[in-house]
Coordinates of N, CA and C in Angstrom, one line a residue:
M1 N 31.1 52.3 -6.7 CA 30.4 52.2 -8.0 C 29.1 51.3 -7.8
L2 N 29.2 50.2 -7.0 CA 28.0 49.3 -6.8 C 27.0 50.1 -6.0
F3 N 27.4 50.8 -5.0 CA 26.5 51.6 -4.2 C 25.8 52.6 -5.0
H4 N 26.5 53.3 -5.9 CA 25.9 54.3 -6.9 C 24.8 53.5 -7.7
H5 N 25.1 52.3 -8.1 CA 24.2 51.6 -8.9 C 22.9 51.2 -8.1
I6 N 23.1 50.8 -6.9 CA 21.9 50.5 -6.0 C 21.1 51.8 -5.7
L7 N 21.8 52.9 -5.4 CA 21.1 54.1 -5.1 C 20.3 54.6 -6.3
F8 N 20.9 54.5 -7.5 CA 20.2 54.9 -8.7 C 18.9 54.1 -8.8
H9 N 18.9 52.8 -8.6 CA 17.7 52.0 -8.8 C 16.7 52.1 -7.6
R10 N 17.1 52.7 -6.5 CA 16.2 53.0 -5.4 C 15.8 54.5 -5.4
A11 N 16.2 55.2 -6.4 CA 15.9 56.6 -6.5 C 14.4 56.9 -6.6
L12 N 14.0 58.0 -6.1 CA 12.6 58.4 -6.1 C 12.1 59.0 -7.4
G13 N 13.0 59.2 -8.4 CA 12.6 59.8 -9.6 C 13.0 61.3 -9.7
G14 N 12.9 61.8 -10.9 CA 13.2 63.3 -11.0 C 14.7 63.6 -11.1
E15 N 15.5 62.6 -11.1 CA 17.0 62.9 -11.1 C 17.5 63.0 -12.5
V16 N 18.6 63.7 -12.6 CA 19.3 63.8 -13.9 C 20.3 62.7 -13.8
V17 N 20.3 61.8 -14.8 CA 21.3 60.7 -14.8 C 22.6 61.2 -15.2
A18 N 23.6 60.8 -14.5 CA 25.0 61.1 -14.9 C 25.6 59.8 -15.3
K19 N 26.1 59.7 -16.5 CA 26.7 58.4 -17.0 C 28.2 58.5 -16.6
E20 N 28.6 57.5 -15.9 CA 30.0 57.5 -15.5 C 30.8 56.3 -16.1
C21 N 32.0 56.5 -16.3 CA 32.9 55.4 -16.8 C 33.9 55.0 -15.8
V22 N 34.0 53.7 -15.5 CA 34.9 53.2 -14.5 C 36.3 53.1 -15.3
L23 N 37.3 53.1 -14.5 CA 38.6 53.0 -15.2 C 39.0 51.6 -15.6
L24 N 38.0 50.8 -15.8 CA 38.2 49.5 -16.4 C 37.8 49.7 -17.9
D25 N 38.0 48.6 -18.7 CA 37.9 48.8 -20.1 C 36.6 49.4 -20.6
D26 N 35.5 48.7 -20.6 CA 34.2 49.2 -21.1 C 33.1 49.0 -20.1
L27 N 33.3 49.3 -18.8 CA 32.3 49.2 -17.8 C 31.7 50.5 -17.5
F28 N 30.5 50.7 -17.8 CA 29.8 52.0 -17.5 C 28.7 51.7 -16.5
Y29 N 28.4 52.8 -15.7 CA 27.3 52.6 -14.8 C 26.6 54.0 -14.7
V30 N 25.4 54.0 -14.1 CA 24.7 55.2 -13.9 C 24.6 55.5 -12.4
Q31 N 24.4 56.8 -12.2 CA 24.3 57.2 -10.8 C 23.3 58.4 -10.7
C32 N 22.8 58.7 -9.5 CA 22.0 59.9 -9.3 C 22.9 61.1 -9.4
D33 N 22.5 62.1 -10.1 CA 23.2 63.4 -10.3 C 22.9 64.3 -9.1
D34 N 23.3 63.9 -7.9 CA 23.1 64.7 -6.7 C 24.4 64.8 -5.9
A35 N 24.8 66.0 -5.7 CA 26.1 66.2 -5.0 C 26.2 65.6 -3.6
K36 N 25.1 65.6 -2.9 CA 25.1 65.1 -1.5 C 25.3 63.5 -1.6
I37 N 24.6 62.9 -2.5 CA 24.7 61.4 -2.7 C 26.1 61.1 -3.1
K38 N 26.6 61.8 -4.1 CA 27.9 61.5 -4.6 C 29.0 61.6 -3.5
N39 N 28.9 62.7 -2.8 CA 29.8 63.0 -1.7 C 29.7 61.9 -0.6
T40 N 28.5 61.5 -0.2 CA 28.4 60.5 0.8 C 29.0 59.2 0.4
V41 N 28.8 58.8 -0.9 CA 29.4 57.5 -1.4 C 30.9 57.6 -1.5
T42 N 31.4 58.8 -2.0 CA 32.8 58.9 -2.2 C 33.6 58.9 -0.8
V43 N 33.0 59.6 0.2 CA 33.7 59.7 1.5 C 33.6 58.3 2.1
S44 N 32.5 57.6 2.0 CA 32.4 56.3 2.6 C 33.3 55.3 1.9
A45 N 33.5 55.4 0.6 CA 34.4 54.5 -0.1 C 35.9 54.8 0.4
A46 N 36.2 56.0 0.6 CA 37.6 56.4 1.0 C 37.8 55.9 2.4
N47 N 36.8 56.0 3.3 CA 36.9 55.5 4.7 C 37.0 54.0 4.7
A48 N 36.3 53.3 3.9 CA 36.3 51.9 3.8 C 37.7 51.4 3.4
A49 N 38.2 52.1 2.3 CA 39.6 51.7 1.8 C 40.6 51.9 2.9
A50 N 40.5 53.0 3.6 CA 41.5 53.3 4.7 C 41.4 52.3 5.8
A51 N 40.2 51.9 6.2 CA 40.0 50.9 7.2 C 40.5 49.5 6.8
L52 N 40.3 49.2 5.6 CA 40.8 47.9 5.1 C 42.3 47.8 5.1
E53 N 42.9 48.9 4.7 CA 44.4 49.0 4.7 C 44.9 48.9 6.1
K54 N 44.3 49.5 7.1 CA 44.7 49.5 8.5 C 44.6 48.1 9.0
Q55 N 43.6 47.4 8.6 CA 43.3 46.0 9.1 C 43.9 44.9 8.3
M56 N 44.8 45.3 7.4 CA 45.4 44.3 6.4 C 46.0 43.1 7.2
N57 N 46.8 43.4 8.2 CA 47.5 42.3 8.9 C 46.5 41.4 9.7
K58 N 45.5 42.0 10.2 CA 44.5 41.2 11.0 C 43.5 40.4 10.2
T59 N 43.0 41.1 9.1 CA 41.9 40.4 8.3 C 42.3 40.1 6.9
G60 N 43.6 40.3 6.6 CA 44.0 40.1 5.2 C 43.4 41.1 4.2
G61 N 42.9 42.2 4.7 CA 42.3 43.2 3.9 C 40.9 43.0 3.5
A62 N 40.2 42.0 4.2 CA 38.8 41.7 3.9 C 37.9 42.4 4.9
G63 N 36.7 42.8 4.5 CA 35.7 43.4 5.3 C 34.4 43.5 4.6
K64 N 33.5 44.1 5.3 CA 32.1 44.4 4.8 C 31.8 45.8 4.8
V65 N 31.1 46.3 3.8 CA 30.6 47.6 3.8 C 29.1 47.5 3.5
S66 N 28.3 48.2 4.3 CA 26.9 48.1 4.1 C 26.2 49.4 3.8
L67 N 25.2 49.3 3.0 CA 24.3 50.4 2.6 C 22.9 50.1 3.2
T68 N 22.5 50.9 4.1 CA 21.2 50.6 4.7 C 20.2 51.8 4.4
F69 N 19.0 51.4 3.9 CA 18.0 52.3 3.7 C 17.1 52.3 4.9
F70 N 16.6 53.4 5.4 CA 15.8 53.5 6.6 C 14.7 54.5 6.4
E71 N 13.7 54.3 7.3 CA 12.6 55.2 7.4 C 12.7 55.9 8.8
T72 N 12.5 57.2 8.9 CA 12.5 57.9 10.1 C 11.1 58.0 10.7
V73 N 10.9 57.4 11.9 CA 9.6 57.4 12.5 C 9.7 58.1 13.9
S74 N 8.6 58.6 14.4 CA 8.5 59.2 15.7 C 8.6 58.1 16.7
G75 N 9.5 58.3 17.7 CA 9.7 57.3 18.8 C 9.1 57.8 20.1
G76 N 8.2 58.7 20.1 CA 7.6 59.2 21.3 C 8.6 60.0 22.1
I77 N 8.8 59.7 23.4 CA 9.7 60.5 24.2 C 11.1 60.3 23.8
W78 N 11.4 59.2 23.1 CA 12.8 59.0 22.6 C 13.2 59.8 21.4
G79 N 12.2 60.6 20.9 CA 12.5 61.3 19.6 C 12.3 60.5 18.4
E80 N 12.9 60.9 17.3 CA 12.8 60.1 16.1 C 13.8 59.0 16.1
R81 N 13.5 57.9 15.4 CA 14.4 56.8 15.3 C 14.4 56.3 13.9
K82 N 15.5 55.6 13.5 CA 15.6 55.1 12.2 C 15.2 53.6 12.2
V83 N 14.3 53.3 11.3 CA 13.8 51.9 11.1 C 14.4 51.4 9.8
P84 N 15.3 50.5 9.8 CA 15.9 50.0 8.5 C 14.9 49.1 7.8
W85 N 14.8 49.2 6.5 CA 13.9 48.4 5.7 C 14.7 47.6 4.6
E86 N 15.9 48.0 4.3 CA 16.7 47.3 3.3 C 18.1 47.5 3.6
E87 N 18.9 46.4 3.5 CA 20.4 46.6 3.7 C 21.1 45.7 2.7
W88 N 22.1 46.4 2.1 CA 22.9 45.7 1.1 C 24.3 45.6 1.7
V89 N 24.9 44.4 1.7 CA 26.2 44.2 2.3 C 27.2 43.7 1.2
L90 N 28.2 44.5 1.0 CA 29.3 44.2 0.1 C 30.5 43.6 0.8
H91 N 30.9 42.4 0.4 CA 32.1 41.8 1.0 C 33.2 42.3 0.1
V92 N 34.2 43.0 0.7 CA 35.3 43.7 -0.1 C 36.6 43.2 0.5
R93 N 37.6 43.3 -0.4 CA 39.0 43.0 -0.1 C 39.9 44.0 -0.7
A94 N 40.9 44.5 0.1 CA 41.9 45.4 -0.4 C 42.8 44.7 -1.3
R95 N 43.1 45.4 -2.4 CA 44.0 44.8 -3.4 C 45.5 45.0 -3.0
T96 N 46.3 44.0 -3.3 CA 47.7 44.1 -3.1 C 48.4 44.4 -4.4
K97 N 49.6 44.8 -4.4 CA 50.3 45.1 -5.6 C 50.6 43.8 -6.3
P98 N 50.4 43.8 -7.6 CA 50.7 42.6 -8.4 C 52.2 42.2 -8.3
A99 N 52.5 40.9 -8.0 CA 53.9 40.5 -7.8 C 54.5 40.2 -9.2
F100 N 53.7 40.0 -10.2 CA 54.3 39.6 -11.5 C 54.1 40.7 -12.6
G101 N 53.9 42.0 -12.2 CA 53.9 43.1 -13.1 C 52.6 43.3 -13.9
Q102 N 52.8 43.8 -15.1 CA 51.8 44.3 -16.0 C 50.8 43.2 -16.4
Q103 N 51.3 42.0 -16.7 CA 50.4 41.0 -17.2 C 49.5 40.5 -16.1
E104 N 50.0 40.4 -14.9 CA 49.1 40.0 -13.8 C 48.1 41.1 -13.5
E105 N 48.5 42.4 -13.6 CA 47.5 43.5 -13.4 C 46.4 43.4 -14.4
M106 N 46.7 43.1 -15.7 CA 45.7 43.1 -16.7 C 44.7 41.9 -16.5
L107 N 45.2 40.8 -16.0 CA 44.4 39.7 -15.7 C 43.4 40.0 -14.5
R108 N 44.0 40.7 -13.5 CA 43.2 41.1 -12.3 C 42.1 42.1 -12.8
R109 N 42.4 43.0 -13.6 CA 41.4 44.0 -14.1 C 40.3 43.3 -14.9
K110 N 40.6 42.3 -15.7 CA 39.6 41.6 -16.5 C 38.7 40.8 -15.5
E111 N 39.3 40.2 -14.5 CA 38.5 39.4 -13.5 C 37.6 40.4 -12.7
L112 N 38.2 41.5 -12.3 CA 37.4 42.5 -11.6 C 36.2 43.0 -12.4
E113 N 36.5 43.3 -13.7 CA 35.4 43.8 -14.6 C 34.3 42.8 -14.7
G114 N 34.7 41.5 -14.9 CA 33.7 40.4 -15.0 C 32.8 40.3 -13.8
R115 N 33.5 40.4 -12.6 CA 32.8 40.3 -11.3 C 31.8 41.5 -11.1
L116 N 32.3 42.7 -11.5 CA 31.4 43.9 -11.3 C 30.2 43.8 -12.2
K117 N 30.4 43.3 -13.5 CA 29.3 43.2 -14.4 C 28.3 42.2 -13.8
T118 N 28.7 41.1 -13.3 CA 27.8 40.1 -12.7 C 27.1 40.7 -11.6
L119 N 27.8 41.4 -10.7 CA 27.1 42.0 -9.5 C 26.1 43.1 -9.9
M120 N 26.4 43.9 -11.0 CA 25.5 44.9 -11.4 C 24.2 44.3 -12.0
W121 N 24.3 43.2 -12.7 CA 23.1 42.5 -13.2 C 22.3 41.9 -12.0
Q122 N 23.0 41.3 -11.0 CA 22.3 40.8 -9.8 C 21.6 41.9 -9.1
I123 N 22.2 43.1 -9.0 CA 21.5 44.2 -8.3 C 20.3 44.6 -9.1
H124 N 20.5 44.7 -10.4 CA 19.4 45.1 -11.3 C 18.2 44.1 -11.1
G125 N 18.5 42.8 -11.1 CA 17.4 41.8 -10.9 C 16.7 41.9 -9.6
I126 N 17.5 42.1 -8.5 CA 17.0 42.1 -7.2 C 16.1 43.3 -7.0
V127 N 16.5 44.5 -7.4 CA 15.7 45.7 -7.2 C 14.4 45.7 -8.0
N128 N 14.4 45.0 -9.1 CA 13.2 44.9 -9.9 C 12.2 43.8 -9.3
L129 N 12.8 42.8 -8.7 CA 11.9 41.8 -8.1 C 11.4 42.1 -6.7
R130 N 12.2 42.8 -5.9 CA 11.8 43.1 -4.5 C 11.4 44.6 -4.4
R131 N 10.1 44.8 -4.4 CA 9.6 46.1 -4.3 C 8.5 46.2 -3.3
S132 N 8.0 45.1 -2.8 CA 6.8 45.1 -1.9 C 7.1 45.7 -0.6
H133 N 8.4 45.7 -0.1 CA 8.8 46.2 1.2 C 9.1 47.7 1.2
L134 N 9.1 48.3 0.0 CA 9.5 49.7 0.0 C 8.5 50.6 0.8
P135 N 8.9 51.5 1.6 CA 8.0 52.3 2.3 C 7.3 53.4 1.4
K136 N 6.3 54.0 1.9 CA 5.6 55.1 1.2 C 6.6 56.2 1.2
V137 N 6.6 56.9 0.1 CA 7.6 58.0 -0.1 C 7.2 59.2 0.7
N138 N 8.1 59.7 1.5 CA 7.9 60.9 2.2 C 9.2 61.8 1.9
I139 N 9.1 62.6 0.9 CA 10.2 63.3 0.4 C 10.8 64.3 1.4
S140 N 9.9 64.8 2.3 CA 10.4 65.8 3.3 C 11.4 65.1 4.3
S141 N 11.3 63.8 4.5 CA 12.2 63.1 5.4 C 13.2 62.3 4.7
S142 N 13.6 62.6 3.5 CA 14.4 61.8 2.7 C 15.9 62.1 2.9
G143 N 16.3 62.5 4.1 CA 17.7 62.7 4.4 C 18.3 63.9 3.7
G144 N 17.6 64.9 3.2 CA 18.2 66.0 2.6 C 18.2 65.9 1.1
S145 N 17.9 64.8 0.5 CA 17.9 64.6 -0.9 C 16.5 64.2 -1.4
P146 N 15.9 65.0 -2.2 CA 14.6 64.7 -2.7 C 14.7 63.5 -3.8
L147 N 15.9 63.1 -4.1 CA 16.0 62.0 -5.1 C 16.1 60.6 -4.5
C148 N 16.3 60.4 -3.3 CA 16.6 59.1 -2.8 C 16.0 58.9 -1.4
F149 N 15.6 57.6 -1.1 CA 15.3 57.3 0.3 C 16.4 57.6 1.2
P150 N 16.2 57.9 2.5 CA 17.3 58.1 3.4 C 18.1 56.8 3.5
F151 N 19.4 57.0 3.6 CA 20.4 55.9 3.7 C 21.6 56.2 4.4
E152 N 22.3 55.2 4.9 CA 23.6 55.4 5.5 C 24.5 54.3 5.0
I153 N 25.8 54.6 5.0 CA 26.8 53.6 4.6 C 27.8 53.4 5.8
K154 N 28.0 52.2 6.1 CA 28.9 51.8 7.2 C 30.1 51.0 6.7
D155 N 31.3 51.5 7.0 CA 32.4 50.8 6.6 C 33.0 49.9 7.7
P156 N 34.1 49.1 7.4 CA 34.7 48.2 8.4 C 35.2 49.0 9.7
S157 N 35.4 50.3 9.6 CA 35.9 51.0 10.8 C 34.8 51.4 11.7
A158 N 33.6 51.3 11.2 CA 32.4 51.8 12.0 C 32.3 50.9 13.3
K159 N 32.5 51.5 14.4 CA 32.4 50.7 15.7 C 31.0 50.7 16.1
Q160 N 30.5 49.6 16.7 CA 29.2 49.5 17.2 C 29.3 49.4 18.7
G161 N 28.8 50.4 19.4 CA 28.8 50.3 20.9 C 27.5 49.6 21.3
V162 N 27.4 49.5 22.7 CA 26.2 48.9 23.2 C 25.0 49.6 22.9
L163 N 25.0 51.0 22.9 CA 23.8 51.7 22.5 C 23.4 51.5 21.1
D164 N 24.4 51.4 20.2 CA 24.1 51.1 18.7 C 23.4 49.8 18.6
L165 N 23.9 48.8 19.3 CA 23.3 47.4 19.2 C 21.9 47.4 19.8
L166 N 21.8 48.1 20.9 CA 20.4 48.2 21.6 C 19.5 48.9 20.7
G167 N 19.9 50.0 20.1 CA 19.1 50.8 19.2 C 18.7 50.0 17.9
R168 N 19.6 49.2 17.4 CA 19.3 48.4 16.3 C 18.3 47.3 16.7
A169 N 18.4 46.7 17.9 CA 17.5 45.7 18.3 C 16.1 46.3 18.5
V170 N 16.0 47.5 19.1 CA 14.7 48.1 19.3 C 14.1 48.5 18.0
S171 N 14.8 49.0 17.0 CA 14.2 49.5 15.8 C 14.2 48.5 14.7
S172 N 14.5 47.3 15.0 CA 14.5 46.3 13.9 C 13.1 46.0 13.5
G173 N 12.8 46.4 12.3 CA 11.5 46.2 11.7 C 11.7 45.2 10.5
P174 N 10.7 45.1 9.6 CA 10.9 44.2 8.5 C 12.0 44.8 7.6
K175 N 13.0 44.0 7.4 CA 14.2 44.5 6.6 C 14.6 43.4 5.7
V176 N 15.0 43.8 4.5 CA 15.5 42.9 3.5 C 17.0 43.0 3.5
Q177 N 17.7 41.9 3.7 CA 19.2 42.0 3.7 C 19.7 41.3 2.4
V178 N 20.5 42.0 1.7 CA 21.0 41.5 0.4 C 22.5 41.4 0.4
P179 N 23.1 40.2 0.7 CA 24.5 40.1 0.6 C 25.0 40.0 -0.8
L180 N 26.1 40.7 -1.1 CA 26.6 40.6 -2.5 C 28.1 40.1 -2.4

């Protein structure tokens, strides 16, 4: 849901807004009405949840999921490369089953709803304040969606090999990192 909120606020315009309701009491959010964007976020969320559950014994179910916006530039003989310009990092934790039943579950849901509302307002404030680093819009290289800058989502299971780290070091340009 938070990544949908970020993507909506970094959208290039022209989208049809789909109003969604979270399964919490009265928490609504907006998202880009684009099947590719929705699918990418849904698949990434499912992968992150599965990775957190697998790592429950090692990490206590805690991990990071990142949303990175990038620009594709020509790298000469190396072909095209991705230059990240903004990264949002969400610290997440897998939920355990409530030990004390319905009342504990209701308290957890209220706490989660309050935290999500706070994060959504923080996101809204950040995207409105930080615009100077946004690249010029090149819709033809927008990752297949004319609605949004190119992006990728990495979950806790995403392994980084030596080539990934080297590629990130080579392509590291001016980037804004926003931990949430």
